[in-house]
CSV table of C-alpha atoms in Angstrom, one decimal:
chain,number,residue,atom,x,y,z
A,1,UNK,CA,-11.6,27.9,-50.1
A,2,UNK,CA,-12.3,24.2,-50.5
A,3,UNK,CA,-8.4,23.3,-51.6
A,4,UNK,CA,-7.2,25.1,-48.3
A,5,UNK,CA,-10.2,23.1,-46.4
A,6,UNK,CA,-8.7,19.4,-47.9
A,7,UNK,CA,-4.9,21.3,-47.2
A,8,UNK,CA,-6.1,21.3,-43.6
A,9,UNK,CA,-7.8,18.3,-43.1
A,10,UNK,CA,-5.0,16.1,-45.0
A,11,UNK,CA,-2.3,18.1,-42.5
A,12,UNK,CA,-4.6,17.0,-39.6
A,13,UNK,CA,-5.2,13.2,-40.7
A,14,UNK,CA,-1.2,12.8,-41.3
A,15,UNK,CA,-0.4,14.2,-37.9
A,16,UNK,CA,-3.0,11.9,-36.2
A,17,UNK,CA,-1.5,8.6,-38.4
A,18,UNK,CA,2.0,10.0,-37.1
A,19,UNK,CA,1.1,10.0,-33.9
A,20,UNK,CA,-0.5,6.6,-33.9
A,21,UNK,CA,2.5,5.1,-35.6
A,22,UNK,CA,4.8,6.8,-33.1
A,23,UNK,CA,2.6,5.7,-30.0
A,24,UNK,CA,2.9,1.8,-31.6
A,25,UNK,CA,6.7,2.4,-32.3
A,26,UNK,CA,7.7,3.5,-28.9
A,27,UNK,CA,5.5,0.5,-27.5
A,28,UNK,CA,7.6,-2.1,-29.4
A,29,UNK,CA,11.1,-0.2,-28.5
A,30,UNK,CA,9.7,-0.3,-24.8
A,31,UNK,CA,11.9,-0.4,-22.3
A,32,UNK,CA,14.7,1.0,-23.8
A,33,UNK,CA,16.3,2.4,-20.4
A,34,UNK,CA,15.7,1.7,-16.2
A,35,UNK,CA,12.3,1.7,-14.9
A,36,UNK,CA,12.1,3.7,-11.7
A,37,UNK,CA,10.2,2.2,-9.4
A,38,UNK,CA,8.7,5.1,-6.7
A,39,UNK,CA,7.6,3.3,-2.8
A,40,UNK,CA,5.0,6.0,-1.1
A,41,UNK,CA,6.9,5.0,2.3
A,42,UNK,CA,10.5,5.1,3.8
A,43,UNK,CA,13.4,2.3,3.8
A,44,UNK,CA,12.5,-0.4,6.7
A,45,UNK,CA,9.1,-0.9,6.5
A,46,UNK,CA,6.9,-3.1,4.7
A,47,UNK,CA,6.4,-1.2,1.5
A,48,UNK,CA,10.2,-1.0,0.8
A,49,UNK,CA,10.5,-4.8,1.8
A,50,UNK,CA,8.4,-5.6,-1.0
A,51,UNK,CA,9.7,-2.9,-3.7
A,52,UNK,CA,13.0,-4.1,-3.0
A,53,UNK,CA,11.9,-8.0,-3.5
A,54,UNK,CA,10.1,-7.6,-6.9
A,55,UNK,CA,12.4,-5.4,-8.5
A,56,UNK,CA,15.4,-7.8,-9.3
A,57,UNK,CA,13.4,-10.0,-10.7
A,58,UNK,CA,10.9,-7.8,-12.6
A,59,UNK,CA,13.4,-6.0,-14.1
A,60,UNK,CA,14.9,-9.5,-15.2
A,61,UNK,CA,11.5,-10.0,-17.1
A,62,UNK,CA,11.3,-6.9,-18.4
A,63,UNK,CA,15.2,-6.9,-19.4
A,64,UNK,CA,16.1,-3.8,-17.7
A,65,UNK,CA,17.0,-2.3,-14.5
A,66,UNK,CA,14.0,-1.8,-11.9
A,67,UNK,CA,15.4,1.0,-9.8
A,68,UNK,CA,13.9,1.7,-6.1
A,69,UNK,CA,13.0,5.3,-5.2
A,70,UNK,CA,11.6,6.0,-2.0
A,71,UNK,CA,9.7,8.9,-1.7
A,72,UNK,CA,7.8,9.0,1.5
A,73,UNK,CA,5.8,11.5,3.3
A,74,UNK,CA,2.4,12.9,3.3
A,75,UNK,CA,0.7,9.2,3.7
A,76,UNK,CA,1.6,8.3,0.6
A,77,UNK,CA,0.8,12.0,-1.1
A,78,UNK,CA,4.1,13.1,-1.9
A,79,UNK,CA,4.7,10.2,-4.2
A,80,UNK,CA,1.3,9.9,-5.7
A,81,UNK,CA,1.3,13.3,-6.7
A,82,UNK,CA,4.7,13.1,-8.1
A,83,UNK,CA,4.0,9.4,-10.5
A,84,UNK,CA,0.8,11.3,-11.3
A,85,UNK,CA,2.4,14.0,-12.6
A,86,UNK,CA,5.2,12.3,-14.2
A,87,UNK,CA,5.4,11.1,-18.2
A,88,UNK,CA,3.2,8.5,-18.8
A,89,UNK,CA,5.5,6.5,-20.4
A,90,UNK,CA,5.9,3.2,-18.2
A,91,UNK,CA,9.2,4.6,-16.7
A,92,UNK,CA,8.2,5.8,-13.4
A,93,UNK,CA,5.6,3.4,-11.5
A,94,UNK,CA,4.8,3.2,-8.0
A,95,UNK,CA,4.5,0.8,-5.3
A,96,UNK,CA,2.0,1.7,-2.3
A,97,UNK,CA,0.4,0.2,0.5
A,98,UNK,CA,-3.6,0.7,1.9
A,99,UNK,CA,-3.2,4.1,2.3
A,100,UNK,CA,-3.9,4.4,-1.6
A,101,UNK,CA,-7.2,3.8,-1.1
A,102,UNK,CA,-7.9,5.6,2.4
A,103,UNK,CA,-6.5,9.0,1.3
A,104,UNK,CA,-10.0,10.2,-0.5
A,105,UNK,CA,-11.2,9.1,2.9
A,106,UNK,CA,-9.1,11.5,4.9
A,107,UNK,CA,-8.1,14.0,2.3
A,108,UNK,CA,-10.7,15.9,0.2
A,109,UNK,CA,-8.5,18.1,-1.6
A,110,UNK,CA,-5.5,15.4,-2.3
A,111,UNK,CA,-3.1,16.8,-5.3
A,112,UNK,CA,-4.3,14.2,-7.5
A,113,UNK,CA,-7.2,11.8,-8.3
A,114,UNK,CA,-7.0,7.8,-7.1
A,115,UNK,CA,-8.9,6.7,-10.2
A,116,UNK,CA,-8.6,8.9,-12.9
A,117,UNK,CA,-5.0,9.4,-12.8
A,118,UNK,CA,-3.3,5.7,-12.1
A,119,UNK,CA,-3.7,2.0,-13.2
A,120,UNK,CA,-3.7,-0.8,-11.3
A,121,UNK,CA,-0.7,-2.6,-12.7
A,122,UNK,CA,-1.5,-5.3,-10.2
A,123,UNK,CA,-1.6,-6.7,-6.5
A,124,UNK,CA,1.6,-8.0,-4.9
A,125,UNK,CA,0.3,-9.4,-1.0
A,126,UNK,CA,-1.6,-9.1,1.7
A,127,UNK,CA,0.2,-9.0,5.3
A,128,UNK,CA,-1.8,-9.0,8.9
A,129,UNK,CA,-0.7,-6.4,11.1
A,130,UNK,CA,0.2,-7.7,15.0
A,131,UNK,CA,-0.7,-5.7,18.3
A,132,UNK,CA,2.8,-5.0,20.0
A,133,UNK,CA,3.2,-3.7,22.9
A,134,UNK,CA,7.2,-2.4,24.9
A,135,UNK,CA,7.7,-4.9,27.5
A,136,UNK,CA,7.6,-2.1,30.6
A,137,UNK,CA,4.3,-1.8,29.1
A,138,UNK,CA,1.8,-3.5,32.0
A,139,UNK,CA,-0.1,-5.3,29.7
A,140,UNK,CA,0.2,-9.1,27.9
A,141,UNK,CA,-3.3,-9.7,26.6
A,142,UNK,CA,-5.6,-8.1,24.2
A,143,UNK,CA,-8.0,-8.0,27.2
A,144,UNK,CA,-5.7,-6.5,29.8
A,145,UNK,CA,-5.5,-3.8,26.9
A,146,UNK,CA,-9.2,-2.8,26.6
A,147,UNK,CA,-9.4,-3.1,30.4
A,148,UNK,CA,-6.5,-0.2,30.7
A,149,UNK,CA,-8.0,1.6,28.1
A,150,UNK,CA,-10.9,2.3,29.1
A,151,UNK,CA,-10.1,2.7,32.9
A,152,UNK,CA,-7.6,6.2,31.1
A,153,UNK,CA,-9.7,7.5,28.0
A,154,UNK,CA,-7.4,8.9,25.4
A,155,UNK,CA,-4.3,7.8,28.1
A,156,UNK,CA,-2.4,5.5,26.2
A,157,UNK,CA,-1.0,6.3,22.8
A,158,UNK,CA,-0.5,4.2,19.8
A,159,UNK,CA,1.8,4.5,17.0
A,160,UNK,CA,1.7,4.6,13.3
A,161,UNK,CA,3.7,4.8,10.3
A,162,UNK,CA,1.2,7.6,8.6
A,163,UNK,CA,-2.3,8.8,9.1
A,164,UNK,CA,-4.2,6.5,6.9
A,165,UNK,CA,-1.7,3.3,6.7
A,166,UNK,CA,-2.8,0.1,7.5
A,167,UNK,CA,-1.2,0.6,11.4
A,168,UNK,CA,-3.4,3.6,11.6
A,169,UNK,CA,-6.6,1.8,10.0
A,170,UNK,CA,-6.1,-1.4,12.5
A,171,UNK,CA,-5.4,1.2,15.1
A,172,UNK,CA,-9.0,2.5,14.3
A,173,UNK,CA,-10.5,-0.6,13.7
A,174,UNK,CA,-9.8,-1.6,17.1
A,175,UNK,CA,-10.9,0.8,19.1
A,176,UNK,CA,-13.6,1.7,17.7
A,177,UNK,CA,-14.8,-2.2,18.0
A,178,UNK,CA,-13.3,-2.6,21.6
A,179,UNK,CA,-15.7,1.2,22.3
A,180,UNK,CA,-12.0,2.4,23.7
A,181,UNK,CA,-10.4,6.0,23.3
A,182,UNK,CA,-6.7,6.0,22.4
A,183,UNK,CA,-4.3,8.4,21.1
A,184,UNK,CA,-3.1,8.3,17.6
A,185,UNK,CA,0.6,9.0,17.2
A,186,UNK,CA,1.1,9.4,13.3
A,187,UNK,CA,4.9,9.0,11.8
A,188,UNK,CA,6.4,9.3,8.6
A,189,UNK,CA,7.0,5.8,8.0
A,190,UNK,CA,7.2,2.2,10.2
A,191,UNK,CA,10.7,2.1,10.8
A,192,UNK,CA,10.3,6.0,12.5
A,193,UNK,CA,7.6,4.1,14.8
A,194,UNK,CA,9.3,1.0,15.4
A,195,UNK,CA,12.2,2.9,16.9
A,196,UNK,CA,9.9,5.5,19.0
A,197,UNK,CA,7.6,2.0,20.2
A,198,UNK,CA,11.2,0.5,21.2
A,199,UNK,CA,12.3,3.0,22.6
A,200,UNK,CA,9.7,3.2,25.4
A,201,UNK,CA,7.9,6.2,23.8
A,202,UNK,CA,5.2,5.2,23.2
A,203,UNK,CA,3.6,1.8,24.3
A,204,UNK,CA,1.9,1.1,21.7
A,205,UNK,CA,2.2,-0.3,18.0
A,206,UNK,CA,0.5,-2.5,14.6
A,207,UNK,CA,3.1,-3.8,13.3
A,208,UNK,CA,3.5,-5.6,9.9
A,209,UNK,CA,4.6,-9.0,10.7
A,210,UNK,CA,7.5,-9.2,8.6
A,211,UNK,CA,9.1,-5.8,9.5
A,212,UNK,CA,8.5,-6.5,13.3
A,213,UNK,CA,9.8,-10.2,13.6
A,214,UNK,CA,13.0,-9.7,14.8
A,215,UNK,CA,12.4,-8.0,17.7
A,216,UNK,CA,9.5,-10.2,18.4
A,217,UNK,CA,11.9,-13.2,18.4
A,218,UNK,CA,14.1,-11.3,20.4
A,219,UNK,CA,12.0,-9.8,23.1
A,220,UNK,CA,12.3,-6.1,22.8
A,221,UNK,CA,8.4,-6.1,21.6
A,222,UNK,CA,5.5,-8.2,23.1
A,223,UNK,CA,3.3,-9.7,20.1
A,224,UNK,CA,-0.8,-9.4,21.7
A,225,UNK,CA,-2.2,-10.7,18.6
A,226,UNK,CA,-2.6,-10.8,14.9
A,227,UNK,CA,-5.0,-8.9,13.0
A,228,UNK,CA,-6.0,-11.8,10.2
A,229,UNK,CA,-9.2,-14.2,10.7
A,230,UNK,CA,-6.4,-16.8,11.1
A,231,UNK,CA,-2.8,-17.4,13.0
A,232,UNK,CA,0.4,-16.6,11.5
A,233,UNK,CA,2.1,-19.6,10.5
A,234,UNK,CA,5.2,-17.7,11.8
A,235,UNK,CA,3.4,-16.4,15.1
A,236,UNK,CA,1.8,-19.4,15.9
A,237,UNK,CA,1.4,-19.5,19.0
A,238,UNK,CA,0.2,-15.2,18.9
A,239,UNK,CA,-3.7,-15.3,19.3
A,240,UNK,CA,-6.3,-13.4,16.5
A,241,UNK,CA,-7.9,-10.4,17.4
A,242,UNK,CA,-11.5,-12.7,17.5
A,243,UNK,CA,-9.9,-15.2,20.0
A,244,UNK,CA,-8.4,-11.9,21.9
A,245,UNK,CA,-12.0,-10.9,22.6
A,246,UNK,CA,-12.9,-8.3,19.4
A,247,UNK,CA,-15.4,-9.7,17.8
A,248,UNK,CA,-15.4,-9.7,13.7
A,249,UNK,CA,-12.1,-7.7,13.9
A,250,UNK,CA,-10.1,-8.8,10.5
A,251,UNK,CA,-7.2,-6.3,8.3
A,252,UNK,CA,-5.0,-6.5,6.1
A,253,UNK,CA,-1.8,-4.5,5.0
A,254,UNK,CA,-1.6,-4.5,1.5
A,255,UNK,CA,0.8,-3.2,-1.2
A,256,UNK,CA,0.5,-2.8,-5.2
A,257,UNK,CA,1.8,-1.2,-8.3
A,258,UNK,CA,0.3,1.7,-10.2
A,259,UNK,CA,1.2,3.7,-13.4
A,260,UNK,CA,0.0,6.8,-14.8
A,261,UNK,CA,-3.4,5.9,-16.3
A,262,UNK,CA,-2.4,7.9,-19.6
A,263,UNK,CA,0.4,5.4,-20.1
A,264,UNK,CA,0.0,3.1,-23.6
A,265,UNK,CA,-2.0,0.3,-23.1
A,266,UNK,CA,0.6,-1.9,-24.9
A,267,UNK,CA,3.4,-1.1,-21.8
A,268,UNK,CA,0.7,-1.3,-19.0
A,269,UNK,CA,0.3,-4.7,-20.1
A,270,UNK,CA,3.8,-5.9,-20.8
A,271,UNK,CA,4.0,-4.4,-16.7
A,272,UNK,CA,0.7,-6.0,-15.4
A,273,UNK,CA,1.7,-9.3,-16.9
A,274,UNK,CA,5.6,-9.2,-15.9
A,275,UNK,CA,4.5,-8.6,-12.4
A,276,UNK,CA,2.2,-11.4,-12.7
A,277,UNK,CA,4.8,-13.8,-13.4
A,278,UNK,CA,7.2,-12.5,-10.1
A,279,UNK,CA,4.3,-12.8,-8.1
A,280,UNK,CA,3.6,-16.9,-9.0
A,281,UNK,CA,7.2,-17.5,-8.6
A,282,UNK,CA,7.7,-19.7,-6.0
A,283,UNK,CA,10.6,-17.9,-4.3
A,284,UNK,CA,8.5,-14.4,-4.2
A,285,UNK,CA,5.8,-16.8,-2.4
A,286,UNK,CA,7.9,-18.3,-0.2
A,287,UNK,CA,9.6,-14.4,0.9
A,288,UNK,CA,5.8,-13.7,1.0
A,289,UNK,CA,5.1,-16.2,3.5
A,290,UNK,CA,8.1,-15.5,5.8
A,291,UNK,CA,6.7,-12.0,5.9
A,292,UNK,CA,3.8,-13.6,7.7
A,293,UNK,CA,1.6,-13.0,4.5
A,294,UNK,CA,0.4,-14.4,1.4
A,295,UNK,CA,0.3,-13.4,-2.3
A,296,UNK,CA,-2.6,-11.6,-3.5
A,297,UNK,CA,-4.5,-14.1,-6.1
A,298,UNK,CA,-5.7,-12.4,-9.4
A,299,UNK,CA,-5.0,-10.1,-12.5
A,300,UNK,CA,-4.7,-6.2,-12.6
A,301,UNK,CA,-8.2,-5.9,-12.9
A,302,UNK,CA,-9.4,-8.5,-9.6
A,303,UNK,CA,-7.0,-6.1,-7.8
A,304,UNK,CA,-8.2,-2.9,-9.0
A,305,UNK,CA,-11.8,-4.2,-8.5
A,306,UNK,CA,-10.6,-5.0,-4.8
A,307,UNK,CA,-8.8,-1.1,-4.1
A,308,UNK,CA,-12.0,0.0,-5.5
A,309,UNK,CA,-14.0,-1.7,-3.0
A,310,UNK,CA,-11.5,-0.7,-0.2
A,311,UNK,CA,-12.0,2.8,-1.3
A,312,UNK,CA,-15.6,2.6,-0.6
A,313,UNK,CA,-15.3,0.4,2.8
A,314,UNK,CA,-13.3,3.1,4.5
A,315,UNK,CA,-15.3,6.3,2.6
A,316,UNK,CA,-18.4,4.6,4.6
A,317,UNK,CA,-16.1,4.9,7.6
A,318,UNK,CA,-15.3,8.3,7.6
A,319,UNK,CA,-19.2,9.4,7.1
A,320,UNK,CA,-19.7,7.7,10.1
A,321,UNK,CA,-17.0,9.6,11.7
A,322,UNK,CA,-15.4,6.5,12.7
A,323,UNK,CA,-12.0,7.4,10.5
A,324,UNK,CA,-10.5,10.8,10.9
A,325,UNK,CA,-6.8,12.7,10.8
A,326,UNK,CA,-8.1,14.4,14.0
């Protein structure tokens, strides 16, 4: 009884050294083959700006090709759920935007779980949103705005690229400081928006800077104001929110990379580190900056502390029934 007992146990111990030496093995051979980099959100937005700018030169770092997968849909859900469920081997990451951490907020039953199923590989930037309004639209200040607001509750319409993205959340942010009523026009993405918002649709639209410039420049969308505590180098001349008349009114867009928590520590190292280094390059700042935003300033674990606390900012919201799909 006791030599099938040890027969056992030394079975169990070699499989568990095995493994161990396997894990180790794989982390030194890592990568081997293209790293498949998932975005939450369509082509022309944001989001896919900033996949598309880190992946040349992370996968320079990293010695192999960082490929670009957009999987949009669901704000964000979609792809979450498919990373989440994918190998934890530092193969398939993903790049998302706020939405990561206002999904608990909006979803109770979402097919996966924010902190128990990814890593924060790190922060890439933070971009203000700006107020744009379609020229036919009779308005040209943040105050003119409010004014018409109010004088038709629930009249005028804004839209979004997703219920829960950081156009929604400035979108709710603002009239809920303003005391307004305005319709929520959700989209599956920004550039979906941008062309509706053009288009005369709807009137309507926060905008990321960078994805909106052009047609700022150009006329076919009125810039009211920016949603950062400062101007936009780029915008200079485009008032705050604050000197528009909402008082204490300040968000950001924001986008990072996660990886299946269950991933070896070794790779989600060699990751959080290599994106590190593109993000202190000075061309990745200066691309930053033309977006109209600024690189985000700390290690995987300042960023996962700040998604954390964004988590619990808007969770506070939608208690007060401030934030809601509805």
């Amino acid at each position: 009884m006791k030599s099938e007992f040890f027969k056992v146990f030394w079975m169990l111990s070699i499989g568990f050294l095995t493994a161990g030496t396997s894990l180790t093995v794989f982390a030194q051979t890592w990568p081997s083959k293209p790293v498949v980099l998932v975005v939450t959100y369509p082509p022309g937005g944001t989001a896919d700006i900033m996949a598309r700018a880190i992946s040349t030169p992370l996968g320079q770092i990293l010695g192999t090709p960082v490929v670009v997968e957009n999987k949009p849909g669901a704000s964000g859900q979609i792809a979450a759920s498919f990373v989440a469920k994918s190998a934890p081997d530092g193969y398939t990451i993903m790049l998302d935007a706020s939405s990561f951490a206002v999904n608990p907020s909006l979803y109770p039953n979402l097919p996966y779980n924010p902190e128990r199923d990814f890593k924060t590989l790190g922060m890439l930037a933070l971009y203000p949103n700006v107020l744009l309004v379609h020229p036919s639209f009779p308005v040209r200040t943040v105050k003119e705005l409010v004014s018409l607001a109010k004088s038709k509750p629930n009249g005028i319409s804004f839209a979004s690229s997703g219920n829960g993205s950081a156009q929604h959340l400035a979108g709710v942010l603002f009239t809920h400081k303003a005391k307004i009523e305005m319709q929520h026009v959700p989209y599956k993405g920004a550039g979906l928006a941008l062309n509706d918002v053009m288009g005369g649709q709807i009137p309507v639209f926060f905008g990321s800077v960078g994805s909106t410039m052009q047609y700022i420049e150009s006329k076919k969308l009125l810039a009211l104001a920016v949603t950062s505590n400062k101007r936009v180098p780029s915008l200079a001349d485009v008032p705050t929110m604050v000197e528009g008349g909402i008082a204490s009114y300040e968000i950001y867009e924001w986008n990072a990379l996660f990886a299946p928590a269950a991933a070896p520590k070794d790779i989600l190292q060699k990751l959080s580190a290599s994106i590190t280094k593109v993000t202190q390059r000075d061309e990745f700042k200066e691309r930053v900056s033309k977006l109209g935003g600024e690189v985000f300033q700390g290690d995987s674990e300042v960023a996962e502390r700040f998604i954390k606390a964004q988590t619990s900012q808007w969770l506070a919201l939608s208690k007060e029934k401030i934030l809601s799909i509805d």
